[in-house]
């Protein structure tokens, strides 16, 4: 069963390093979304929380945590964890409840209080856990993988560190215009080149930070929106949470080996490309229909790969698209009009929800100086550890 659900409200807590509880951040974002929707908290029938595992025990019961913080009122609760795809899983859970008739209106919340520096493995001995193994066996932090992605692009397509730097420059322009962004200063290519090498060829400014922050959405049935007098809301038309297809012939975080393709030929599409394709198929649209996209720019090089994965250009043509200015504000197909993770940093359970917040404001025409003129259709693309797909298509 598929169909549209309305985005009645969107809200965020500004991202940064605030040193407070993720519960506080999520509550602020939730109240902002409820106010934006004009929906009293007492009318919410379902709360879906994207989990914050690192935040201690309360993070494991995120739905109930936020319901309690807002004041128990009897709503059903759900908590989901899918690493960086947690937010999309939460959106999809709320959508399924609405389309099935279990709820008319749902609140989706994700919030995080991230550690300083790159993400480290949780404690304990877990040899069955690929994320633990890649730290223990290879010592490979996230930036190590980002550097490998970048080197692969340089080898296959001729991308250069200067191309990577221009992604940061582009996203910093948009982030400077976003009041919720952590980093709000313009950045030059020279600034990127002068920053410390982290995982060659990537430098500090090529890689996103870890942040505190939160995002929330109020989703509802189309009938509920009409009863509220909202006749033309932003609508979620598709959510893709698919898994990879065997065999995976390209190394992907956190894996430390690929599947064998000796007996079965690898898929013509990468996992990331298949995430977007599934969303397009469900929505009945294609890349040419997009007005804008929000993609998961863990590193500058990875953003270029997403251009290709979501069909904005052919394989190996991401840097060319960037050089043409097509993905910048004012370009043919702006990407990361929010400023992306380059400007926000990672707040893991919140980031896929934050991407939908940006689409909502863009499609409403309320994104201020970041506004894409006449925006009607947007795509988010994200990916979680352990094969969690994450893409959302919103329309108006």
CSV table of N, CA and C in Angstrom, one decimal, residues 3 8 38 53 60 72 81 94-95 97 104 132 155 167 183 202 225 270-271 280 282 297 374 379 384:
chain,number,residue,atom,x,y,z
A,3,UNK,N,1.0,5.7,-0.9
A,3,UNK,CA,0.2,6.9,-1.1
A,3,UNK,C,1.0,8.0,-0.4
A,8,UNK,N,3.1,18.3,7.8
A,8,UNK,CA,2.4,19.5,8.3
A,8,UNK,C,3.3,20.4,9.1
A,38,UNK,N,0.8,23.7,13.8
A,38,UNK,CA,-0.4,24.2,14.4
A,38,UNK,C,-1.2,23.1,15.0
A,53,UNK,N,22.0,5.9,20.2
A,53,UNK,CA,22.6,4.8,21.0
A,53,UNK,C,23.7,5.2,21.9
A,60,UNK,N,18.0,4.3,23.8
A,60,UNK,CA,17.5,3.1,23.3
A,60,UNK,C,16.0,3.1,23.3
A,72,UNK,N,3.4,12.8,29.1
A,72,UNK,CA,2.6,11.7,28.7
A,72,UNK,C,1.2,12.0,28.3
A,81,UNK,N,16.4,2.1,15.1
A,81,UNK,CA,17.8,2.4,15.0
A,81,UNK,C,18.3,1.8,13.7
A,94,UNK,N,6.4,6.1,10.6
A,94,UNK,CA,5.3,7.0,10.8
A,94,UNK,C,4.4,7.0,9.6
A,95,UNK,N,5.0,7.0,8.4
A,95,UNK,CA,4.2,7.0,7.2
A,95,UNK,C,3.4,5.7,7.1
A,97,UNK,N,2.3,3.8,9.5
A,97,UNK,CA,1.2,3.9,10.5
A,97,UNK,C,0.0,4.8,10.0
A,104,UNK,N,-3.7,9.2,12.6
A,104,UNK,CA,-3.9,10.3,11.6
A,104,UNK,C,-2.7,11.3,11.6
A,132,UNK,N,32.8,-3.1,14.7
A,132,UNK,CA,33.9,-3.3,15.7
A,132,UNK,C,35.1,-3.9,15.1
A,155,UNK,N,41.6,7.8,-9.1
A,155,UNK,CA,42.1,6.8,-10.0
A,155,UNK,C,41.2,6.5,-11.2
A,167,UNK,N,33.6,21.4,-3.4
A,167,UNK,CA,32.3,20.9,-2.8
A,167,UNK,C,32.2,21.6,-1.5
A,183,UNK,N,28.3,25.6,11.1
A,183,UNK,CA,29.4,26.4,10.5
A,183,UNK,C,28.7,27.4,9.5
A,202,UNK,N,42.3,13.7,1.6
A,202,UNK,CA,41.3,14.6,2.3
A,202,UNK,C,41.9,15.3,3.5
A,225,UNK,N,-4.9,16.8,7.1
A,225,UNK,CA,-4.4,18.1,6.6
A,225,UNK,C,-5.6,18.9,6.1
A,270,UNK,N,25.5,0.5,-8.0
A,270,UNK,CA,26.1,0.5,-6.6
A,270,UNK,C,24.9,0.4,-5.6
A,271,UNK,N,25.2,0.1,-4.4
A,271,UNK,CA,24.2,0.1,-3.3
A,271,UNK,C,23.5,1.5,-3.3
A,280,UNK,N,12.8,6.5,-6.7
A,280,UNK,CA,12.2,7.0,-8.0
A,280,UNK,C,11.1,6.1,-8.5
A,282,UNK,N,9.1,4.1,-6.8
A,282,UNK,CA,7.9,4.2,-5.9
A,282,UNK,C,7.2,5.5,-6.2
A,297,UNK,N,26.8,14.1,2.6
A,297,UNK,CA,28.2,14.5,2.3
A,297,UNK,C,29.1,14.3,3.5
A,374,UNK,N,10.7,28.1,-7.5
A,374,UNK,CA,9.8,27.2,-8.1
A,374,UNK,C,10.0,25.8,-7.7
A,379,UNK,N,14.6,15.3,-3.4
A,379,UNK,CA,15.1,14.0,-3.0
A,379,UNK,C,16.1,14.1,-1.9
A,384,UNK,N,23.0,4.2,5.9
A,384,UNK,CA,23.4,3.8,7.3
A,384,UNK,C,24.3,2.6,7.2
